[in-house]
Structure formats: structure tokens, C-alpha cells
Amino acid sequence: MALAAMTSSRRTSRPTLSDIARALDLSEATVSRALRGSPIISEQTRTDVARVARELGYVPNAAARSLARQASHTLGLLVPDVTDPVHGMIVAGFGQAAAAAGYTVLMLDGVREDRRRASALRTLREHQAQGVAFCSAPVSPEEAAEALRPAHAVFVLPEWTGADAEDRPLGRIRADDAVGIHLLVEHLLATGRQRFSYVNGPDIASNRLRRGSILRALEAQHVEPRIREFSASLDRAEIDAVARLAARERPDVLMCYDDKLALHLLDALRNVGLRVPQDVAVTGFDGIPFAAVANPRLTTIEQPAEQMGARAAEALIAAIESGAPPQDQLLPVRLAVRESSLSGRAGNG
Amino acid sequence: MALAAMTSSRRTSRPTLSDIARALDLSEATVSRALRGSPIISEQTRTDVARVARELGYVPNAAARSLARQASHTLGLLVPDVTDPVHGMIVAGFGQAAAAAGYTVLMLDGVREDRRRASALRTLREHQAQGVAFCSAPVSPEEAAEALRPAHAVFVLPEWTGADAEDRPLGRIRADDAVGIHLLVEHLLATGRQRFSYVNGPDIASNRLRRGSILRALEAQHVEPRIREFSASLDRAEIDAVARLAARERPDVLMCYDDKLALHLLDALRNVGLRVPQDVAVTGFDGIPFAAVANPRLTTIEQPAEQMGARAAEALIAAIESGAPPQDQLLPVRLAVRESSLSGRAGNG
DNA sequence: TTGTAAGCGTTATCAA
DNA sequence: TTGATAACGCTTACAA
């Protein structure tokens, strides 16, 4: 008996329920109940168990619990690139909300790469994730279905808008890009800009959506949507090319897919001698912190990224615990007007 | 029998080993061995099992495996703030290296806050993390010990340099700050800067270390270490105060704790009318991507942050699998000279 | 209020 | 080469 006890405590070197039970001469079942605050346990037992658990430094084993309960209390979060400020904020918000609700997060990064995405999905299945959020990730319907099997899913940014979206336990958390863009276009028109151009980001849904919103916003303002489009990923050569084109064509505004792109473009414009905002206005999208301290400070549409992450986790958890599919949500954005789009043009057209 | 099968497959809705075993009329043990490529399995059985597993969409249950093997294959990563570019890169590198080695990462954010740090450590114990990395996190010796119990630990940035470091299974992954700072000081002296000042970041070990290195580097260059220190967290009011002080005292250089601080200071200096680098040089530390496109582009010391994360994971895994404590590592840095520290001073002293 | 025992999905030990 | 069987640590009927 004593030997068994030693052996068992040596083997894992972590105290278990049965260590507590043995110390108090109780059954494991009673200890388990006491630890989780079951109402049918006597006050005496409860305090005894709590004390011994503390003394022993007992912490429940998540794997065992997951197995016994048939619930992992684990959420998956798929991210294309954690080093991106927006994704970082989503991750932060998601993690905080999940932790607050007692859920563990498996954050898998780099899922733009096929192999890593596949491995991430497999990891989530192995760990029996009860819900998964796709953060701006290009997931195919097949993959989504695969990831979901019995789980719930939420798309934080609307990368996937598959036709069969209705059949699946999906929810979408989005920022109200359209409204933000409407405000932005209004502001730009008000400051006298006329020849608009849009600088495309990578060819993903959010880029297409923003681009579409710009066209619609211009129409709504009865501006002929004479929009010149430029294409640039974050590849530096492409951005330089856009800057050179802009120097030649002289649009009034360069509306960029996102802040990161805009900040790099600002740098490229400096190289070709175009002044912002005197020669051309530049706007971003997202509201990342560095946009506020760029030189010139960048006009942008601020998304509540951290809140979006938190909402995603909450939606997932609510869905898991209620059994109902996660709810869609549309969060408000805010236009931050800064130097890069001020009027006072030098008039070059 | 058929009923039992249905019941069992309904209950979890995920196929298990026994589903495969039943389908092929084999034992679970054999299926388990076949799946993991045990050499003592017949070719026939192996292919049969693989086929059925694929058909059924079988994925092993991590919780069950962790329990049976007494090894979670899980690593913990404690991060103060994922939205910080440096931390983001560490997280990215760590995650990639861990995944490549078949380990799952539990990334816990916001651990600067006491409560979240405590909860993070508990989560890691619950999940039986076999190793944990503290990324620039202010951990107390007690907490570290608590986190470690039977696990291994690596400190990615040297926040904790406790006296009893020797007794514990610790390893430190650091960038060679001292060398970088030496190069930086040399460069600044070569461009004619004389009155140095250091802008302190938060009062954490890495700040103290960088500060110390600057003093030593100045001494080594036989420059009287007349260094004026300023204090600024990322609180905007403090940064503005530093800018005003700088406008009054006119040091030749403002060496900042890190890039983030430097970028904000650049903005503040613009407000008080100080030109960089004509009136004062500004340098950062870390080499975050936005430093390269700031206006003026920021001179900085580039740390291989992503590589540091990867090394941390690798060191942890090596330690786990060999049983030896993790190895210390010192990674090289690189001085990136950019506009913010160019010579051509307007001569104001 | 507490205990007994079965089970969760794997792996590992021993036999066969 | 394969099969029983006993863990792994916890939860949960069902009994007492």
C-alpha cells in the first residue's frame, strides 16, 4: 500500500485525486465532488479536501477530465500571421475572453500555408476542440466542414462566404467596413479630392469587400466611380511600382487596403518625391497603433479588432453551451481623420 | 453489437480505435500499433488499418493519448502582450518549431497582469505542459518553480536572473544586446555625436541590461559616460515630456529602449519641432518591421526575434527528450543604420 | 452524505 | 504477429 502510493506519486510526480482521497480516507468520487463544489458534500469534507488539495499542490489533469467529461473545453483559433498587428489584437481579445470563461485556446499560426493549415486542423481534431475561429483565413468549404465535424465555428473576418454557409454551424464576426468606407469617402470628397484610386491588398475576400464598398460609396455620393486600381501585396517591389505609377498619374487619393500597406506606401511615396497630403492623400484601414504615429499620421478606419476577437470567443462559447449555432455580429468602426488626408492641396491637376 | 456500435459512434460522433478494430475484427492493441507504425505489424494489417482509419476519418484523441503515455507533448508559452511586434515574432517562431516537432503550444497572453499570469500557470499545469517558455515576462522565482514542477523552462528574454537559477532546469535564449549596443555607440560616435541620452522603457530587466550595456560601451570607447537618462513607458504623456526635455537640453542622441518607444518619440519630437536627425539622432532597438518605414527611417539593432522563439521551442524539446536541462543560447544581432542617426547635423551646440 | 464501479480512448505489459 | 488486460486520472450513475 505504502509502496503503491510511493510508486504512483513517483511515476507522475503530480498529486492526483486518489492522493487526496487516501490522505483523508475518502473515496475519489467524494473528493472529485468536493473539489468542484457539489452541493451534496458536507462542509467538513469540503474544507478538508480543499486544505489537503492546497497542501499537496493538486491541480486537476485536463486530459483526464476531458476524457471523462467528453468535453475538452478547448477552442481553436486559426491565424494567418500573428505578427500582423490586427491578428495580434484579435488573438489577444480571443484569448482573454476564452480564459475568462474557463476555456483553453489552441492558437495555430501560419495557416495561409497549406501544410500548416492542414496540420492545424488536425491538431484541433486531436484535441477535440469544441469550437474554432478562422481569423481572416482562406479556408475552403471542405476544410471548414472538416474542422467542424462536431464542433462550432466562427469566422472572424469574412474570408469565406460559401454558398452552403447556411447549412453549417457558422457565425461571422465582422466590422462594419461599408459604413467606415462611406464616412471615409465622404470625408475625402469634402476635402476636395476627386480622382480616387484604390490600392489592392492580397487577393482575399476582405480586400474584395473593401474594394466593392468603395465603389458603392462613390456611387452613393453620385461620384462617377472613376477609380484607378493599383495592385500591391506587401512585396516591396510592387509597392514601389505603385508609388511610381502614382507619381505619373497623380490621383488625388490613394485608398489602401490596410494600414500596413499604407505605411509602406507612404515610405515608397517619399522615395519618389510625392508629398502627402499636399500632392496626394493616403488612407489606410484597420487602425493599427503605428498608424497614429506615422509621419504623416495616417487617416484610417479603426476596427475594434480586440473586441472582435473577444466576441468570436464569446459567440463560440455561447454556441457550445447552448447547442445553438453561433450568432453573426457586426461591430461598429470609427473614422480617424489624420494628417495624411488633410486638405490644403498644392493643386497639381 | 450493431446497436452498441451505433451507440458508441453516436456518443462522441468521432471514430475511435475500437471502431477500426471492430471493422477489421482486430484488437485495439493491434490497431494502435499499426497506426503508429510499429515494426512488428504485418504489412497486410498495416494497410488495412490505414485504409479503414482514412475511411472513417479517424484522428487519435490527444487527451486519451496524453493520459496513457504520461506525456502531453504540450509546450507552454507565456507572453506579456501578443500585439507587441517582437512578442508576435517570438510566438510565430516558437509555434512553427513546436509544430514541426509534433508538439502543441499553449500560448497564454497578458501575463504581465498578476491574475492572468497565475491563471496561465495553472492552465499549464492542468494540461501537463512538459516545458514552458517565459517570453520577456516578469516571473518571480516562486512562480517559475511553480510552473516548472516536473517541467522544463526556458526564458526567451532574460527577465529573470534569480540567484538560484543554477538549481533549476532553466535555459536562457538571449540576443547579444551588448555587442549590438557596442556597434551602435561606435556608429554614433563616428558620426560626431557626443552628448548621449538614454530613454528608459519600463522598469524590467531587459531595460536595465540595455542601459547597462550602453554605459559600458561608452566607457569602452573612452567616452565619459555623461549620459542623461529619460524615463518613459509607452504612456503618451511621458513621451511628450521626454520630447520637451530633449528640446530644452539638446542631447545629440536619444537612444531608446526599443523601437516602439522610439517611433512614438519620433512623433513627439515632431510636435516640439525637433528635427531628426538634424537636431538630434534617435535610435531604437529590436528591428521591428515598421522601424524600416518610419519617417525618418529608424536606426536600430535587429534582433532575430522569430529565430529566438524557434530556438526556445527547440531547446525545450531537446531538454524534454534528453532529460538534460535546456541549453543557454546567445543569438547575434545586427546594426541597421538608417536615416534617424545620419550625420549632417545642423550644429546646434 | 458518501462509496462502488464503470467508463472515457489510448498505450503498454504479458502471454499466446 | 496478435490479443487480453491493466493502467492513465477523472466523472458519474447507481447504491448504500
XYZ file of C-alpha atoms in Angstrom, chain B:
349
model
C -23.424 -5.499 -31.337
C -24.647 -3.285 -34.122
C -26.566 -1.325 -31.562
C -23.522 -0.939 -29.381
C -21.568 0.297 -32.343
C -24.168 2.846 -33.187
C -24.471 3.991 -29.637
C -20.776 4.407 -29.249
C -20.389 6.220 -32.510
C -23.291 8.486 -31.660
C -21.979 9.347 -28.266
C -18.792 11.041 -29.338
C -19.555 11.246 -33.016
C -15.851 10.660 -33.564
C -14.446 7.312 -34.584
C -12.140 5.649 -32.096
C -9.620 2.878 -32.180
C -12.285 0.376 -31.317
C -14.336 1.372 -34.341
C -11.417 0.488 -36.543
C -10.730 -2.691 -34.601
C -14.323 -3.809 -34.902
C -14.451 -3.088 -38.608
C -11.423 -5.274 -39.219
C -12.010 -7.777 -36.462
C -8.723 -6.908 -34.823
C -7.856 -5.909 -31.303
C -7.447 -2.303 -30.301
C -3.863 -3.019 -29.385
C -3.063 -4.151 -32.890
C -4.761 -1.174 -34.422
C -2.882 1.156 -32.124
C 0.410 -0.419 -33.087
C -0.400 -0.381 -36.772
C -1.340 3.258 -36.656
C 1.913 4.279 -35.082
C 3.991 2.209 -37.445
C 5.178 -0.431 -35.031
C 7.608 -2.724 -36.842
C 6.021 -5.913 -35.554
C 2.849 -5.486 -37.589
C 2.205 -7.360 -40.792
C 2.101 -5.382 -43.964
C -1.434 -6.555 -44.625
C -2.715 -5.392 -41.276
C -0.950 -2.098 -41.566
C -2.523 -1.217 -44.880
C -5.946 -2.442 -43.800
C -5.832 -0.335 -40.710
C -4.590 2.700 -42.578
C -7.378 2.341 -45.103
C -10.168 1.993 -42.580
C -8.766 4.822 -40.493
C -8.855 7.046 -43.531
C -12.338 5.966 -44.484
C -13.623 6.641 -41.035
C -11.767 9.921 -40.713
C -10.087 8.664 -37.608
C -7.894 11.057 -35.637
C -6.356 9.987 -32.342
C -7.695 11.582 -29.200
C -4.972 13.724 -27.690
C -6.407 13.550 -24.196
C -6.510 9.789 -24.162
C -3.056 9.588 -25.603
C -1.676 12.057 -23.117
C -3.171 10.054 -20.285
C -1.923 6.713 -21.463
C 1.534 7.884 -22.397
C 2.005 10.159 -19.447
C 3.263 12.780 -21.818
C 1.222 15.662 -23.090
C 3.557 16.735 -25.889
C 2.488 20.210 -24.967
C 4.597 23.311 -24.514
C 3.570 26.489 -22.759
C 4.447 29.965 -23.946
C 3.857 32.912 -21.646
C 3.681 36.270 -23.366
C 3.109 39.703 -21.874
C 1.468 41.122 -24.969
C 0.989 39.385 -28.312
C 0.225 42.638 -30.040
C 3.795 43.747 -29.479
C 5.645 43.055 -32.739
C 8.600 41.431 -31.004
C 6.435 39.121 -28.976
C 4.434 38.316 -32.045
C 7.549 37.201 -33.839
C 8.682 35.107 -30.917
C 5.281 33.460 -30.807
C 5.418 32.792 -34.528
C 8.842 31.188 -34.372
C 8.013 29.181 -31.303
C 4.804 27.853 -32.759
C 6.376 26.840 -36.001
C 9.271 24.992 -34.399
C 6.987 23.259 -31.923
C 4.565 22.145 -34.607
C 7.422 20.850 -36.729
C 8.453 18.632 -33.839
C 4.934 17.432 -33.171
C 4.320 19.482 -30.068
C 1.243 21.503 -29.282
C 1.611 25.020 -27.935
C -0.480 26.635 -25.263
C 0.125 30.331 -25.739
C -1.019 32.410 -22.795
C -1.087 36.153 -23.228
C -1.314 39.118 -20.918
C 0.832 37.588 -18.226
C 2.071 40.938 -17.034
C -1.153 41.056 -15.067
C -0.857 39.070 -11.868
C -4.177 37.365 -12.174
C -3.744 36.334 -15.728
C -0.253 35.120 -15.045
C -1.467 32.970 -12.178
C -4.244 31.564 -14.269
C -1.856 30.897 -17.127
C 0.469 28.923 -14.896
C -2.428 26.914 -13.582
C -3.628 26.168 -17.081
C -0.194 24.886 -17.981
C -0.179 22.563 -15.003
C -3.658 21.315 -15.781
C -2.528 20.467 -19.266
C 0.658 18.878 -18.024
C 2.826 21.100 -20.170
C 6.181 19.428 -20.439
C 8.040 22.646 -20.936
C 7.333 26.329 -20.693
C 8.951 29.422 -22.141
C 8.690 32.790 -20.486
C 8.847 35.445 -23.098
C 10.109 38.606 -21.543
C 7.775 38.002 -18.656
C 8.441 39.265 -15.191
C 8.245 35.994 -13.307
C 9.167 35.601 -9.712
C 11.341 32.692 -8.676
C 8.388 31.200 -6.818
C 6.212 31.318 -9.869
C 8.889 29.869 -12.036
C 9.374 26.996 -9.642
C 5.647 26.507 -9.512
C 5.387 26.389 -13.249
C 8.239 24.004 -13.557
C 7.456 21.327 -11.026
C 8.314 18.464 -13.284
C 8.602 20.538 -16.434
C 11.425 22.320 -18.172
C 11.590 26.039 -18.702
C 13.275 28.469 -20.990
C 13.406 32.198 -20.630
C 13.354 33.803 -24.015
C 14.315 37.222 -22.887
C 16.286 37.413 -19.689
C 13.675 38.838 -17.426
C 14.591 36.672 -14.555
C 18.110 36.316 -13.376
C 17.473 34.843 -9.988
C 20.325 33.725 -7.816
C 19.111 30.168 -7.611
C 18.994 29.927 -11.363
C 21.570 27.181 -11.176
C 19.369 24.768 -9.296
C 16.594 24.815 -11.828
C 16.115 23.345 -15.255
C 16.417 26.741 -16.871
C 17.845 27.903 -20.102
C 18.104 31.420 -21.449
C 17.755 32.472 -25.034
C 19.128 35.928 -25.491
C 20.178 38.240 -28.231
C 23.644 39.636 -27.954
C 22.453 43.078 -26.931
C 25.848 44.124 -25.655
C 27.519 43.650 -28.998
C 24.725 45.438 -30.807
C 24.914 48.371 -28.468
C 28.626 48.493 -28.818
C 28.271 48.770 -32.594
C 25.578 51.369 -32.229
C 27.614 53.545 -29.900
C 30.585 53.258 -32.193
C 28.465 54.351 -35.123
C 27.065 57.306 -33.228
C 30.476 58.467 -32.114
C 31.772 58.088 -35.655
C 29.073 60.430 -36.889
C 30.071 63.045 -34.390
C 27.502 62.581 -31.652
C 28.794 63.321 -28.205
C 26.088 64.018 -25.680
C 24.281 60.749 -25.260
C 20.999 60.183 -23.601
C 19.071 57.029 -22.935
C 15.315 56.844 -22.870
C 14.314 54.146 -20.430
C 11.477 51.806 -21.175
C 9.508 50.020 -18.482
C 11.486 49.030 -15.432
C 12.168 45.456 -16.404
C 15.375 43.511 -16.662
C 15.882 43.928 -20.384
C 15.740 47.678 -19.983
C 18.275 47.585 -17.194
C 20.524 45.357 -19.244
C 20.409 47.586 -22.288
C 21.029 50.628 -20.174
C 23.996 48.937 -18.552
C 25.407 47.934 -21.903
C 25.261 51.495 -23.121
C 27.230 52.733 -20.149
C 29.819 50.050 -20.641
C 30.040 50.689 -24.359
C 30.692 54.374 -23.750
C 33.369 53.554 -21.243
C 34.952 51.141 -23.649
C 35.127 53.944 -26.190
C 36.797 56.129 -23.594
C 33.875 58.447 -23.672
C 32.986 59.862 -20.372
C 29.615 58.241 -19.735
C 27.857 61.530 -19.266
C 24.564 60.043 -20.111
C 21.348 61.829 -19.443
C 18.550 59.413 -18.727
C 14.944 59.979 -19.509
C 12.112 57.802 -18.344
C 9.165 56.890 -20.428
C 6.869 53.975 -20.558
C 4.586 53.883 -23.555
C 2.399 56.365 -21.769
C 1.967 59.210 -24.193
C 2.246 61.951 -21.610
C 5.621 60.684 -20.503
C 6.887 60.502 -24.037
C 5.754 64.048 -24.677
C 7.591 65.110 -21.551
C 10.761 63.467 -22.795
C 10.424 65.300 -26.083
C 10.066 68.634 -24.319
C 13.059 67.912 -22.134
C 15.050 66.977 -25.173
C 14.090 70.240 -26.844
C 15.450 72.096 -23.858
C 18.566 70.080 -23.151
C 19.503 69.285 -26.720
C 21.348 65.991 -26.390
C 22.998 64.718 -29.552
C 21.337 61.317 -29.387
C 18.245 59.792 -27.900
C 18.863 56.077 -27.585
C 15.547 54.426 -26.877
C 14.846 51.221 -25.032
C 13.041 49.788 -28.021
C 11.652 50.590 -31.452
C 8.121 51.075 -30.293
C 9.218 53.713 -27.863
C 11.448 55.297 -30.490
C 8.642 55.504 -33.035
C 6.394 57.224 -30.558
C 9.186 59.535 -29.529
C 9.758 60.449 -33.173
C 6.162 61.573 -33.253
C 6.510 63.543 -30.051
C 9.677 65.233 -31.272
C 7.847 66.317 -34.367
C 5.342 68.034 -32.133
C 8.002 70.036 -30.367
C 9.728 70.933 -33.599
C 12.906 68.955 -33.178
C 14.216 67.588 -36.450
C 15.623 64.093 -36.665
C 18.471 63.555 -37.401
C 19.472 67.201 -37.959
C 18.770 68.330 -34.419
C 19.020 65.029 -32.653
C 19.601 61.421 -33.592
C 17.153 58.777 -32.464
C 17.806 55.065 -32.262
C 15.625 52.111 -31.386
C 16.135 48.510 -30.528
C 14.567 45.274 -31.826
C 14.276 45.783 -35.538
C 10.527 45.652 -35.883
C 9.300 45.923 -39.464
C 7.722 49.356 -39.095
C 11.032 50.841 -37.977
C 12.261 50.442 -41.535
C 9.477 52.575 -42.995
C 9.225 55.239 -40.346
C 9.873 58.807 -41.408
C 12.735 59.243 -40.747
C 13.618 55.577 -41.082
C 14.776 54.369 -37.727
C 18.275 53.199 -36.929
C 18.014 50.143 -34.764
C 19.568 46.930 -33.589
C 17.858 43.997 -35.200
C 17.146 41.018 -33.024
C 16.327 37.670 -34.603
C 13.083 37.504 -32.662
C 11.434 34.786 -34.695
C 14.568 32.698 -34.507
C 14.687 33.237 -30.771
C 11.211 31.822 -30.492
C 12.139 28.838 -32.608
C 15.276 28.221 -30.594
C 13.325 28.376 -27.389
C 10.968 25.676 -28.572
C 13.792 23.553 -29.855
C 15.759 23.917 -26.634
C 12.716 22.921 -24.651
C 12.010 19.889 -26.786
C 15.627 18.781 -26.704
C 15.582 19.080 -22.938
C 12.366 17.129 -22.653
C 13.521 14.345 -24.874
C 17.029 14.083 -23.497
C 16.208 14.706 -19.877
C 19.008 17.249 -19.647
C 18.321 20.862 -18.723
C 17.807 23.270 -21.626
C 20.870 24.980 -23.010
C 21.539 28.692 -22.886
C 21.872 30.421 -26.219
C 23.165 33.773 -27.355
C 21.998 34.889 -30.783
C 23.690 37.520 -32.912
C 22.191 40.930 -33.572
C 22.713 43.293 -36.457
C 23.050 47.045 -36.539
C 20.754 48.660 -39.096
C 21.902 52.206 -39.757
C 19.149 54.350 -41.200
C 18.158 57.987 -41.556
C 17.394 58.698 -37.933
C 21.048 58.658 -36.991
C 22.718 60.016 -40.095
C 25.321 62.690 -39.604
C 24.992 66.044 -41.282
C 23.985 67.789 -38.106
C 22.830 71.329 -38.318
C 25.151 72.072 -35.413
C 23.185 73.432 -32.567
C 25.551 73.067 -29.649
